Amino acid sequence: MGEMADPIQFKDEGNKHFQAGEVDKAIECYTKAIKLCTDKKVLAVVYRNRSACFLKKESYTNAASDASKAIDVDAADVKALFRRCQALEKLGKLDMAFKDVQRCSTIEPKNKTFLETLRRHNPLTSFSTDSRVQNMFDILLDEEMDKDKKEMAANNLVVLAREEAGAERIFQNNGVPLLLDLLETGKVEMVLAAIRTFAGMCTGHKARAMAIIHLVGIDKLCSIMAVDNEDIALATCDLFQCINDSLTGGDRRIYGKEEALVLDASKDLKSILMALLEMVASKKVSGHGRDQALNLLTRNVPRKDKKDPDHSKSLFTIDHGLKKILKVCGQIPDLPDQLPMTENTQLIASVLLDKLWDDLRCDPERDNYREVCDEYIKGKFDPNDMDRNIHAINALSGLLQGPFEVGNQLVGRQGIMEMMVALCGSEREVDQMVAVEALIHSSTKMSRASFIITNGVSLLKDIYKKTKNDKIKIRALVGLCKLGSAGGDDYSMRQFAEGSTEKLAKQCRKWLCNSAMDTRTRKWAIEGLAYLTQDADVKDDFVEDDPAMKAMFDLAKSKDKTILYAVACTLVNCTNSYEKKDIMPELVQLAKFSKQHVPEQHPKDKKDFIQKRVKRMLKGGVISALTVMVKADNLLLTDQTKEMLALIPLALEGSAIGKVRAAHALAKIAAVSNPEIAFPGERIYEVVRPLVSLLHPERDGVQNYEALLSLTNLAGLNDKLRVKILKEKALPEIEQYMFEDHDHIRQAATECMCNLVTCKEVQDRYLEDGNDRLKLLVLMCVEDNEKLQRAAAGGLAMLTAAQKKLCTKMTLVTLQWMEILQRLILHDQPQIQHRGLVIVYNMLNSDDNELAKKLMESEILEILTVIGKAMDNPKRQIVIDVARTCLVKAMDLGLIKPFTTPS
């Protein structure tokens, strides 16, 4: 009894010292009690009390250790749990601290201290997020802070806002007013940081997006987008798009409890639409801001699915904004007092006009559209004001480039064509330029072209010969080109004398090759060739002119994406890649008998000539130009352009060599671009077979490599494409190339396999015994090629997640599996390290207790602990989080305990 009394006596004495504030003496007494005590319950109390002393002395590691020893005896010791929570929080072990306070609140659900702690913090990240957010704002608003630190803080804030937990903490911690302060600084970097942070906060969260709209104000956001800075305008456009997606449900991600909120966003959406329409015709808006306002309307007003019966936004836009869009189309940059615009503004406006027209469902709606346009253009004509007249003609040009049917009907009104021809003879250069452009756009229909040929060709020739203004000269030339091609590819319907179209084309090629001219002027030269290359003589001359071809391909790769349609038309014409119906001989005879016109094919449009032209273009570098063109993701790149581009690589289809070249062209495109853009709709599934054909051993290494890259891109899109690849029997070929000596081919094959392992058929092959598939993948994880490592580790991570048996099998295929795993999770590349950690987690979660125990008895535990203890870092956060998840899993399995050192 005396032996038992001693530790209790020391404990009581320690309690007296602690109450008196004599912490060191209390620790001394508790330590003596621990050495003497043999009763586990008393020992747990003493450890818990000494933990409180260590907290007072800010010795947090010792405090957490003592609290853990008390919890080992009694897992429901709420005092020990809370003391460990406090110590872990100070040590930065935020996820573990939260778990302790969560257990405390479960045991004592009415304890205000526990509830307050839970209320203040969110799981895993929230302990540190508050201070990080405030720290970033302090740096950004500090006038004396270094520029580099400010940029880093701004980027960190943007990254944090992209995560749901970070976005919510910024919002809850008075973040909106602080972001508004950043906007008021007027500094580009600060404004961009604020706008991008707002975009992250609004993404996928309807309630927060609505709150931000009301706190910041739609007018404020529009005024920011209106500034004359392309980056700011683009960032604000992205913010509006995030808001729209969140309010309309365009963002399909799941965000937990927020899904249950029922919020009416219709008023906010209508206010945004009205604000954007006001921006369209406002003089206070910069050209970049106007472009983005038009882009937002183009993306979000017309229906994305024509089966959707609701097209009220289009009707509202026509009623309240059609005249404003026409006003933009009618602007003449060379005249004073015009709206600020970029080179692309009017073309973007024409695209919007076309999208609105296409979204209408019935004749009364289309009649209303025409009436609004007719009323606007008629209202601008004034015999005493030439500026108003050319504004009307330019607005008409905008319609002709958009909903041609509407523009063509208006051109047919009495006096319109005559006005255009008359303006060509004006002494003012600006009148001539507007009139020539209008003639070009209106002469698409044969009847209009015939009228202009009769009444306006001599005027265009005079303008071309006499004007010294290059902008007008090139437009007059294009006008002549378009009129010269009015008969299309019908050899019997040539509009001009023999040899005239070749002369026009020669002049276009000359202008095209003149690198001293600006891009926009040279673009008109390609427009001219797009018309004239319907003539086979012009096609042959063009493909023989290497400098002209190279100049066009170079322009196709430029930033100006408005040029792509003209380039695509020229290429389609030269390769005869347009669809042409076969005419029955009997119908031809019948037409001749009834003295009807029968189209004639040009002798140089026969198959042999076409193949020669295609070969010349392949040699001239058409593939690289096509790759860039298809990759372009721009509203101005129409579906029609994409379809034409997709036809060209298949032009040689027929012969065996032609099929290989066509397949290789497809591979080049799919390897470096988004296949969904390059091959829209169901066409993407048709691409698989020609790509698989390039895996044949008879194909050369470059073809094998690019086919594998293309199949990798396709396999990464959806299950349907993955199944299609397997059905084409590509899997044995891909596996064969994983054993290839050539590093690039082996890497491409492994990357492709990595994207295919989600298929059950592939997983079954790895489960089969008697092969080295899994062993090869494991050994590839320690290759010198980091891309190969990443692909192999990614494949293993997905396989072990899908098939738990492979976790055990992985340890049997090579004795070095543990060493390989350690090298992966110690890798300096976060992507590879992340994949290694996922494999470790899959092994812990594999239901193989012996395997899990073996992992935790190895150096892997120490590595996980070091990674898990690291401070939060946006660049490596995913790695840190997975390491922490592994440790929590090990704790749940009872393999480790908090702050206990493995023996």
CSV table of C-alpha atoms in Angstrom, one decimal, residues 118-338:
chain,number,residue,atom,x,y,z
A,118,LEU,CA,-15.1,23.3,-34.6
A,119,ARG,CA,-16.9,26.4,-35.7
A,120,ARG,CA,-13.7,28.3,-36.2
A,121,HIS,CA,-11.9,25.6,-38.2
A,122,ASN,CA,-12.6,23.4,-41.3
A,123,PRO,CA,-11.0,20.0,-41.8
A,124,LEU,CA,-7.4,19.6,-43.0
A,125,THR,CA,-6.7,23.1,-44.2
A,126,SER,CA,-8.7,25.6,-42.2
A,127,PHE,CA,-6.3,25.9,-39.3
A,128,SER,CA,-3.7,27.6,-41.4
A,129,THR,CA,-5.9,29.1,-44.2
A,130,ASP,CA,-7.1,32.1,-42.2
A,131,SER,CA,-3.6,33.3,-41.4
A,132,ARG,CA,-2.4,32.5,-44.9
A,133,VAL,CA,-5.2,34.5,-46.5
A,134,GLN,CA,-4.6,37.5,-44.2
A,135,ASN,CA,-0.9,37.3,-44.7
A,136,MET,CA,-1.3,37.4,-48.5
A,137,PHE,CA,-3.6,40.4,-48.3
A,138,ASP,CA,-1.1,42.2,-46.0
A,139,ILE,CA,1.6,41.6,-48.5
A,140,LEU,CA,-0.5,42.8,-51.5
A,141,LEU,CA,-1.6,46.0,-49.8
A,142,ASP,CA,1.8,46.9,-48.4
A,143,GLU,CA,3.2,49.7,-50.5
A,144,GLU,CA,6.7,49.0,-49.4
A,145,MET,CA,6.7,45.3,-50.1
A,146,ASP,CA,9.0,43.9,-52.8
A,147,LYS,CA,7.4,43.4,-56.2
A,148,ASP,CA,8.4,39.7,-56.3
A,149,LYS,CA,6.8,39.0,-53.0
A,150,LYS,CA,3.6,40.7,-54.1
A,151,GLU,CA,3.4,38.7,-57.3
A,152,MET,CA,4.0,35.5,-55.3
A,153,ALA,CA,1.3,36.5,-52.8
A,154,ALA,CA,-1.1,37.3,-55.7
A,155,ASN,CA,-0.5,33.9,-57.4
A,156,ASN,CA,-0.9,32.1,-54.1
A,157,LEU,CA,-4.2,33.8,-53.5
A,158,VAL,CA,-5.4,32.8,-57.0
A,159,VAL,CA,-4.3,29.2,-56.4
A,160,LEU,CA,-6.0,29.1,-53.0
A,161,ALA,CA,-9.3,30.4,-54.5
A,162,ARG,CA,-9.4,27.5,-56.9
A,163,GLU,CA,-9.8,25.1,-54.0
A,164,GLU,CA,-13.3,25.0,-52.4
A,165,ALA,CA,-11.9,25.2,-48.8
A,166,GLY,CA,-9.6,28.1,-49.7
A,167,ALA,CA,-12.4,30.0,-51.7
A,168,GLU,CA,-14.7,29.7,-48.7
A,169,ARG,CA,-12.2,30.9,-46.2
A,170,ILE,CA,-11.4,33.9,-48.4
A,171,PHE,CA,-15.1,34.7,-48.6
A,172,GLN,CA,-15.8,34.2,-44.9
A,173,ASN,CA,-12.7,36.1,-43.7
A,174,ASN,CA,-13.7,39.5,-45.2
A,175,GLY,CA,-12.0,38.6,-48.4
A,176,VAL,CA,-14.4,40.5,-50.8
A,177,PRO,CA,-13.7,44.0,-49.3
A,178,LEU,CA,-9.9,43.3,-49.4
A,179,LEU,CA,-10.2,42.2,-53.0
A,180,LEU,CA,-12.1,45.4,-53.8
A,181,ASP,CA,-9.2,47.3,-52.3
A,182,LEU,CA,-6.8,45.5,-54.7
A,183,LEU,CA,-9.1,46.5,-57.6
A,184,GLU,CA,-8.9,50.2,-56.4
A,185,THR,CA,-5.1,50.2,-56.6
A,186,GLY,CA,-5.4,50.4,-60.4
A,187,LYS,CA,-2.2,48.3,-60.8
A,188,VAL,CA,-2.5,45.7,-63.5
A,189,GLU,CA,-1.0,42.9,-61.5
A,190,MET,CA,-3.2,43.6,-58.5
A,191,VAL,CA,-6.3,43.9,-60.6
A,192,LEU,CA,-5.6,40.7,-62.4
A,193,ALA,CA,-5.0,38.9,-59.1
A,194,ALA,CA,-8.3,40.2,-57.6
A,195,ILE,CA,-10.3,39.3,-60.7
A,196,ARG,CA,-8.8,35.8,-61.0
A,197,THR,CA,-9.4,35.2,-57.2
A,198,PHE,CA,-13.0,36.2,-57.7
A,199,ALA,CA,-13.3,33.8,-60.6
A,200,GLY,CA,-12.0,31.0,-58.4
A,201,MET,CA,-14.5,31.9,-55.6
A,202,CYS,CA,-17.4,31.9,-58.0
A,203,THR,CA,-16.6,28.7,-59.8
A,204,GLY,CA,-19.2,26.0,-59.1
A,205,HIS,CA,-20.7,27.8,-56.1
A,206,LYS,CA,-24.1,29.4,-56.9
A,207,ALA,CA,-24.7,31.0,-53.5
A,208,ARG,CA,-21.2,32.5,-53.3
A,209,ALA,CA,-21.4,33.7,-56.9
A,210,MET,CA,-24.6,35.5,-56.2
A,211,ALA,CA,-23.2,37.1,-53.1
A,212,ILE,CA,-20.1,38.3,-54.9
A,213,ILE,CA,-22.3,39.8,-57.7
A,214,HIS,CA,-24.2,41.9,-55.1
A,215,LEU,CA,-21.1,42.8,-53.0
A,216,VAL,CA,-19.0,43.9,-56.0
A,217,GLY,CA,-21.7,45.0,-58.4
A,218,ILE,CA,-22.3,44.1,-62.0
A,219,ASP,CA,-21.6,47.7,-63.1
A,220,LYS,CA,-18.3,47.6,-61.3
A,221,LEU,CA,-17.3,44.4,-63.1
A,222,CYS,CA,-18.3,45.8,-66.4
A,223,SER,CA,-16.3,48.9,-65.8
A,224,ILE,CA,-13.2,46.8,-65.1
A,225,MET,CA,-13.8,44.7,-68.3
A,226,ALA,CA,-14.1,48.0,-70.2
A,227,VAL,CA,-10.6,49.2,-69.5
A,228,ASP,CA,-8.1,49.3,-72.4
A,229,ASN,CA,-6.0,46.3,-71.3
A,230,GLU,CA,-6.4,42.9,-73.1
A,231,ASP,CA,-5.3,40.8,-70.1
A,232,ILE,CA,-7.8,42.5,-67.7
A,233,ALA,CA,-10.6,42.4,-70.2
A,234,LEU,CA,-10.0,38.6,-70.8
A,235,ALA,CA,-9.7,37.9,-67.0
A,236,THR,CA,-13.0,39.7,-66.3
A,237,CYS,CA,-14.7,37.9,-69.2
A,238,ASP,CA,-13.5,34.6,-67.6
A,239,LEU,CA,-15.0,35.8,-64.3
A,240,PHE,CA,-18.4,36.5,-65.9
A,241,GLN,CA,-18.3,33.1,-67.6
A,242,CYS,CA,-17.6,31.4,-64.2
A,243,ILE,CA,-20.5,33.3,-62.7
A,244,ASN,CA,-22.8,32.4,-65.6
A,245,ASP,CA,-21.9,28.7,-65.3
A,246,SER,CA,-22.5,28.7,-61.6
A,247,LEU,CA,-25.9,30.4,-61.8
A,248,THR,CA,-27.1,28.4,-64.8
A,249,GLY,CA,-25.8,25.0,-63.8
A,250,GLY,CA,-23.2,25.0,-66.6
A,251,ASP,CA,-20.6,23.9,-64.0
A,252,ARG,CA,-21.5,20.2,-63.5
A,253,ARG,CA,-19.3,19.5,-60.5
A,254,ILE,CA,-20.8,18.4,-57.2
A,255,TYR,CA,-20.2,20.7,-54.2
A,256,GLY,CA,-21.9,18.9,-51.3
A,257,LYS,CA,-24.4,20.9,-49.2
A,258,GLU,CA,-24.4,23.8,-51.6
A,259,GLU,CA,-26.3,21.6,-54.0
A,260,ALA,CA,-29.3,21.6,-51.6
A,261,LEU,CA,-29.7,25.4,-51.7
A,262,VAL,CA,-32.6,26.7,-53.9
A,263,LEU,CA,-31.6,30.1,-55.2
A,264,ASP,CA,-33.3,32.1,-57.9
A,265,ALA,CA,-30.6,33.6,-60.1
A,266,SER,CA,-32.9,34.7,-63.0
A,267,LYS,CA,-32.8,38.4,-62.0
A,268,ASP,CA,-29.0,38.4,-61.7
A,269,LEU,CA,-28.6,36.7,-65.1
A,270,LYS,CA,-31.0,39.2,-66.7
A,271,SER,CA,-29.0,42.1,-65.1
A,272,ILE,CA,-25.8,40.7,-66.5
A,273,LEU,CA,-27.3,40.3,-69.9
A,274,MET,CA,-28.5,43.9,-69.9
A,275,ALA,CA,-25.2,45.2,-68.7
A,276,LEU,CA,-23.3,43.3,-71.5
A,277,LEU,CA,-25.7,44.7,-74.1
A,278,GLU,CA,-25.0,48.2,-72.8
A,279,MET,CA,-21.3,47.6,-73.2
A,280,VAL,CA,-21.7,46.6,-76.8
A,281,ALA,CA,-22.4,50.1,-78.1
A,282,SER,CA,-20.9,52.2,-75.3
A,283,LYS,CA,-18.2,54.7,-76.2
A,284,LYS,CA,-16.7,54.2,-72.7
A,285,VAL,CA,-15.8,50.6,-73.4
A,286,SER,CA,-12.4,49.8,-74.9
A,287,GLY,CA,-12.0,47.6,-78.0
A,288,HIS,CA,-10.8,44.7,-75.9
A,289,GLY,CA,-13.7,45.1,-73.5
A,290,ARG,CA,-16.2,45.2,-76.4
A,291,ASP,CA,-14.7,42.0,-77.9
A,292,GLN,CA,-15.2,40.2,-74.6
A,293,ALA,CA,-18.7,41.5,-74.1
A,294,LEU,CA,-19.6,40.2,-77.6
A,295,ASN,CA,-17.8,36.9,-76.9
A,296,LEU,CA,-19.8,36.4,-73.7
A,297,LEU,CA,-23.1,37.0,-75.5
A,298,THR,CA,-22.0,34.6,-78.3
A,299,ARG,CA,-21.2,31.9,-75.8
A,300,ASN,CA,-24.2,32.2,-73.4
A,301,VAL,CA,-27.2,33.6,-75.3
A,302,PRO,CA,-27.9,31.1,-78.1
A,303,ARG,CA,-28.9,27.7,-77.1
A,304,LYS,CA,-26.2,25.1,-77.0
A,305,ASP,CA,-28.7,22.3,-77.7
A,306,LYS,CA,-31.4,23.0,-80.3
A,307,LYS,CA,-33.6,20.5,-78.6
A,308,ASP,CA,-33.9,22.9,-75.6
A,309,PRO,CA,-37.3,24.7,-76.1
A,310,ASP,CA,-36.2,27.8,-74.2
A,311,HIS,CA,-34.5,30.4,-76.4
A,312,SER,CA,-35.9,33.4,-74.6
A,313,LYS,CA,-32.4,34.9,-74.1
A,314,SER,CA,-32.0,35.1,-77.9
A,315,LEU,CA,-35.4,36.8,-78.3
A,316,PHE,CA,-34.6,39.2,-75.5
A,317,THR,CA,-31.2,40.0,-77.0
A,318,ILE,CA,-32.8,40.7,-80.4
A,319,ASP,CA,-35.4,43.0,-78.9
A,320,HIS,CA,-32.9,44.9,-76.7
A,321,GLY,CA,-29.5,44.6,-78.4
A,322,LEU,CA,-29.8,43.8,-82.1
A,323,LYS,CA,-29.5,47.5,-83.1
A,324,LYS,CA,-26.5,47.9,-80.8
A,325,ILE,CA,-24.7,45.0,-82.5
A,326,LEU,CA,-25.5,46.5,-85.9
A,327,LYS,CA,-24.1,49.8,-84.7
A,328,VAL,CA,-20.8,48.0,-84.0
A,329,CYS,CA,-20.9,46.4,-87.5
A,330,GLY,CA,-21.5,49.9,-89.0
A,331,GLN,CA,-18.5,51.6,-87.4
A,332,ILE,CA,-15.9,53.1,-89.7
A,333,PRO,CA,-12.5,53.3,-87.9
A,334,ASP,CA,-11.2,55.9,-90.3
A,335,LEU,CA,-14.0,58.4,-89.4
A,336,PRO,CA,-14.0,60.5,-86.2
A,337,ASP,CA,-16.2,59.9,-83.2
A,338,GLN,CA,-16.4,56.1,-83.6
